[in-house]
Short mmCIF file of C-alpha atoms in Angstrom, two decimals:
data_model
loop_
_atom_site.label_atom_id
_atom_site.label_comp_id
_atom_site.label_asym_id
_atom_site.label_seq_id
_atom_site.Cartn_x
_atom_site.Cartn_y
_atom_site.Cartn_z
CA MET A 444 -85.27 22.34 -52.40
CA PHE A 445 -81.55 21.68 -52.21
CA ILE A 446 -79.43 23.62 -49.72
CA THR A 447 -75.66 23.15 -49.53
CA VAL A 448 -73.70 24.39 -46.53
CA PHE A 449 -70.17 25.12 -47.60
CA GLY A 450 -66.93 26.50 -46.22
CA GLN A 451 -63.23 26.65 -46.97
CA LYS A 452 -61.98 25.91 -43.47
CA GLY A 453 -62.86 24.06 -40.31
CA GLY A 454 -64.18 25.70 -37.17
CA VAL A 455 -66.95 27.68 -38.85
CA ALA A 456 -69.84 25.57 -37.53
CA LYS A 457 -70.50 24.09 -40.97
CA THR A 458 -71.80 20.77 -39.70
CA CYS A 459 -73.63 22.40 -36.79
CA SER A 460 -75.35 24.71 -39.27
CA SER A 461 -76.20 21.83 -41.61
CA VAL A 462 -77.73 19.83 -38.77
CA HIS A 463 -79.79 22.69 -37.41
CA ILE A 464 -80.99 24.01 -40.76
CA ALA A 465 -82.19 20.49 -41.59
CA ALA A 466 -83.72 20.02 -38.14
CA CYS A 467 -85.60 23.33 -38.22
CA TRP A 468 -87.36 22.36 -41.43
CA SER A 469 -88.02 18.87 -40.10
CA GLN A 470 -89.84 20.43 -37.16
CA GLN A 471 -92.12 22.11 -39.71
CA GLN A 472 -93.31 18.69 -40.85
CA LYS A 473 -91.17 18.74 -43.98
CA ARG A 474 -89.56 15.59 -45.35
CA VAL A 475 -85.89 16.44 -44.88
CA VAL A 476 -82.71 14.49 -45.54
CA LEU A 477 -79.28 15.65 -44.41
CA VAL A 478 -76.59 14.44 -46.81
CA ASP A 479 -73.05 14.17 -45.44
CA ALA A 480 -70.65 15.07 -48.26
CA ASP A 481 -67.73 15.92 -45.97
CA ARG A 482 -64.89 13.41 -46.05
CA ASN A 483 -64.65 13.69 -42.25
CA ARG A 484 -68.24 12.43 -41.98
CA SER A 485 -68.95 14.96 -39.22
CA ALA A 486 -72.71 15.02 -39.80
CA THR A 487 -72.84 11.23 -39.77
CA ALA A 488 -71.05 11.19 -36.43
CA TYR A 489 -73.38 13.89 -35.07
CA GLY A 490 -76.45 11.85 -35.98
CA ALA A 491 -75.03 8.44 -35.06
CA ARG A 492 -77.32 8.06 -32.03
CA GLY A 493 -80.39 8.48 -34.19
CA LEU A 494 -81.76 11.34 -32.09
CA LEU A 495 -81.98 14.00 -34.79
CA PRO A 496 -85.43 14.73 -36.29
CA CYS A 497 -84.23 14.07 -39.83
CA LEU A 498 -82.48 11.28 -41.68
CA VAL A 499 -78.69 11.64 -42.04
CA VAL A 500 -77.00 9.72 -44.85
CA PRO A 501 -73.54 9.67 -46.46
CA ILE A 502 -73.39 11.09 -49.96
CA GLU A 503 -73.01 7.58 -51.40
CA ALA A 504 -76.53 6.75 -50.21
CA ALA A 505 -78.10 10.06 -51.20
CA ALA A 506 -79.68 8.99 -54.49
CA LYS A 507 -82.04 6.51 -52.87
CA ALA A 508 -82.52 8.30 -49.55
CA THR A 509 -83.60 11.60 -51.09
CA ARG A 510 -86.20 10.25 -53.53
CA SER A 511 -89.20 11.44 -51.54
CA ALA A 512 -87.55 14.34 -49.71
CA GLU A 513 -88.97 17.84 -49.91
CA ILE A 514 -85.75 19.43 -48.66
CA VAL A 515 -82.20 18.14 -48.99
CA VAL A 516 -79.49 19.79 -46.92
CA THR A 517 -75.92 18.89 -47.84
CA ASP A 518 -73.05 19.26 -45.41
CA GLY A 519 -70.41 20.06 -48.00
CA GLN A 520 -66.70 19.37 -47.97
CA ALA A 521 -64.52 22.11 -46.47
CA SER A 522 -62.44 22.85 -49.55
CA SER A 523 -61.24 25.49 -51.97
CA ASN A 524 -60.93 23.01 -54.84
CA GLU A 525 -62.73 24.56 -57.79
CA GLU A 526 -63.88 21.21 -59.19
CA GLU A 527 -65.38 20.18 -55.83
CA ILE A 528 -67.11 23.52 -55.54
CA LYS A 529 -68.57 23.17 -59.03
CA ASN A 530 -69.89 19.70 -58.24
CA LEU A 531 -71.57 20.86 -55.05
CA VAL A 532 -73.05 23.90 -56.76
CA GLU A 533 -74.58 21.75 -59.48
CA GLY A 534 -76.56 19.90 -56.83
CA ALA A 535 -77.80 22.99 -54.99
CA ASP A 536 -80.54 25.59 -55.21
CA PHE A 537 -78.88 27.73 -52.54
CA ILE A 538 -75.44 27.92 -50.93
CA LEU A 539 -75.04 28.86 -47.27
CA LEU A 540 -71.62 30.08 -46.14
CA PRO A 541 -71.16 29.96 -42.35
CA THR A 542 -68.63 32.61 -41.37
CA THR A 543 -67.10 33.62 -38.07
CA THR A 544 -66.11 37.21 -37.29
CA GLN A 545 -62.42 36.32 -37.53
CA SER A 546 -60.58 38.03 -40.38
CA ARG A 547 -59.35 34.79 -41.98
CA SER A 548 -62.86 33.36 -42.09
CA ILE A 549 -64.16 36.53 -43.71
CA GLU A 550 -61.34 36.46 -46.28
CA LEU A 551 -62.16 32.87 -47.24
CA THR A 552 -65.86 33.68 -47.57
CA VAL A 553 -65.01 36.55 -49.89
CA GLU A 554 -62.85 34.20 -51.98
CA MET A 555 -65.64 31.65 -52.07
CA SER A 556 -68.20 34.23 -53.17
CA GLN A 557 -65.99 35.26 -56.08
CA MET A 558 -65.97 31.67 -57.30
CA LEU A 559 -69.71 31.24 -56.79
CA ARG A 560 -70.65 34.34 -58.77
CA GLN A 561 -69.77 32.68 -62.05
CA TYR A 562 -72.45 30.03 -61.44
CA LYS A 563 -75.28 32.53 -60.88
CA ILE A 564 -76.60 30.63 -57.88
CA PRO A 565 -78.09 32.40 -54.85
CA TYR A 566 -75.92 32.29 -51.76
CA ALA A 567 -75.51 34.11 -48.47
CA ALA A 568 -73.16 34.29 -45.52
CA LEU A 569 -74.35 33.34 -42.05
CA LEU A 570 -72.42 34.77 -39.13
CA VAL A 571 -71.78 32.05 -36.56
CA LYS A 572 -70.19 31.87 -33.13
CA VAL A 573 -71.14 35.49 -32.53
CA ASP A 574 -70.04 36.61 -29.07
CA ALA A 575 -72.73 38.78 -27.50
CA ARG A 576 -70.01 40.68 -25.67
CA LYS A 577 -68.42 41.73 -28.97
CA GLU A 578 -71.25 43.24 -30.98
CA ALA A 579 -68.85 45.56 -32.80
CA ALA A 580 -67.02 42.57 -34.29
CA ALA A 581 -70.24 41.19 -35.80
CA GLU A 582 -71.19 44.60 -37.17
CA GLN A 583 -67.76 45.04 -38.71
CA ALA A 584 -67.84 41.57 -40.24
CA THR A 585 -71.24 42.27 -41.77
CA GLU A 586 -70.05 45.56 -43.23
CA LEU A 587 -66.93 43.94 -44.69
CA LEU A 588 -68.89 41.15 -46.35
CA GLN A 589 -71.55 43.48 -47.69
CA GLY A 590 -68.76 45.67 -49.05
CA PHE A 591 -67.94 42.78 -51.37
CA ASP A 592 -71.59 42.54 -52.39
CA ILE A 593 -72.19 39.42 -50.31
CA LYS A 594 -75.65 38.89 -48.88
CA VAL A 595 -75.42 38.45 -45.11
CA LEU A 596 -78.37 36.93 -43.29
CA ALA A 597 -79.81 39.11 -40.55
CA ALA A 598 -79.93 36.05 -38.29
CA GLN A 599 -76.73 35.54 -36.32
CA ILE A 600 -75.84 32.31 -34.55
CA PRO A 601 -74.66 33.06 -31.01
CA LEU A 602 -71.60 31.58 -29.36
CA LEU A 603 -73.11 29.14 -26.86
CA SER A 604 -71.81 26.21 -24.85
CA ALA A 605 -75.22 24.67 -25.55
CA PHE A 606 -74.12 23.82 -29.09
CA GLU A 607 -71.19 21.76 -27.81
CA GLN A 608 -73.43 20.03 -25.27
CA ALA A 609 -75.98 19.25 -27.97
CA GLU A 610 -73.38 17.74 -30.30
CA THR A 611 -71.98 15.59 -27.49
CA GLU A 612 -75.46 14.19 -26.90
CA GLY A 613 -76.27 13.91 -30.61
CA VAL A 614 -79.27 16.23 -30.38
CA THR A 615 -80.18 19.70 -31.60
CA VAL A 616 -79.41 22.70 -29.43
CA ASP A 617 -82.98 23.07 -28.16
CA GLN A 618 -82.48 19.71 -26.41
CA ALA A 619 -79.12 20.63 -24.85
CA ILE A 620 -78.52 19.82 -21.19
CA ASP A 621 -75.72 20.95 -18.91
CA LYS A 622 -73.33 18.79 -16.90
CA ARG A 623 -75.92 18.43 -14.14
CA GLY A 624 -78.51 17.09 -16.55
CA ARG A 625 -80.54 20.27 -16.57
CA ALA A 626 -81.81 22.05 -19.68
CA ASN A 627 -79.31 24.66 -20.80
CA PRO A 628 -80.97 28.03 -20.06
CA ARG A 629 -79.68 29.63 -23.27
CA ARG A 630 -80.42 26.76 -25.63
CA MET A 631 -83.45 28.37 -27.27
CA MET A 632 -81.39 31.38 -28.36
CA GLY A 633 -79.45 29.09 -30.68
CA TRP A 634 -82.54 27.31 -31.96
CA SER A 635 -84.38 30.58 -32.62
CA ALA A 636 -81.40 31.93 -34.55
CA TYR A 637 -81.32 28.95 -36.90
CA SER A 638 -85.09 29.07 -37.30
CA ALA A 639 -84.81 32.71 -38.35
CA ALA A 640 -82.04 31.78 -40.81
CA CYS A 641 -84.32 29.18 -42.42
CA LYS A 642 -87.02 31.78 -42.98
CA GLU A 643 -84.53 34.10 -44.63
CA ILE A 644 -83.18 31.34 -46.88
CA LYS A 645 -86.70 30.47 -48.00
CA GLY A 646 -87.39 34.12 -48.74
CA LEU A 647 -84.19 34.52 -50.76
CA LEU A 648 -84.99 31.41 -52.79
CA GLU A 649 -88.49 32.65 -53.55
CA GLU A 650 -87.09 36.03 -54.56
CA HIS A 651 -84.51 34.38 -56.81
CA SER A 652 -87.16 32.19 -58.45
CA THR A 653 -89.34 35.22 -59.15
CA LEU A 654 -86.50 37.16 -60.74
CA ASN A 655 -85.25 34.15 -62.72
CA GLN A 656 -88.29 32.51 -64.23
CA ASN A 657 -86.22 30.91 -66.97
CA GLN A 658 -83.46 28.40 -66.46
CA THR A 659 -79.89 29.62 -66.41
CA PRO A 660 -77.87 29.40 -69.65
CA ILE A 661 -76.25 26.15 -68.53
CA GLY A 662 -79.60 24.57 -67.81
CA TRP A 663 -79.81 24.45 -64.02
CA ASP A 664 -83.30 24.49 -62.56
CA PHE A 665 -83.64 26.53 -59.36
CA THR A 666 -87.31 25.71 -58.85
CA PRO A 667 -87.77 24.40 -55.27
CA MET A 668 -88.26 20.63 -55.12
CA GLU A 669 -91.78 20.84 -53.70
CA SER A 670 -92.87 22.90 -56.73
CA ARG A 671 -91.35 20.38 -59.10
CA MET A 672 -93.16 17.50 -57.35
CA ALA A 673 -96.48 19.35 -57.48
CA ALA A 674 -96.15 20.05 -61.21
#
């Protein structure tokens, strides 16, 4: 199974989402590789301490590193370049679009979805950095995205200082500690949200596979990797 996390701008928790999506599946005893395709090498920097539960490799090393992987998560380049988008889509079974509730982020996600539709690949938006004190903003963002026929995951990633603490330490949010060295009391909210997102992604992929038994006209195979290996 190939999952690409993609966005047109910075600040939408793209790398954070890539890391945690990969980590959640790793915790389920899956063989997972996180491929860093972002020119900034943010995922590589995040995993530099070697404390993440999955292997993190630059895209140049992906061919060898992913040979025996069951799930490959790609932290894609933040770009609106159509050629780059096409290349990333060709290597994906599913596209995840992290989106904040800010209007500009929503606009860019809508633009991205319009480009993705031509490739007939399943994709969904994931609301990130959701402030619990501003529930109306998340509801409005969801309605706006759905109004453009964009699937929005029910899981929402909360705005937590625990995510920043986790990245500083090079660990996932469930391992986050505060400045006093104590476990962040809200860390599991973030971990649970990403775990729920993984379940939804798996369900959407299974649904897509059921509805599209044949390959697409351009020959892409959306069958999850584990099914291909078992065949």
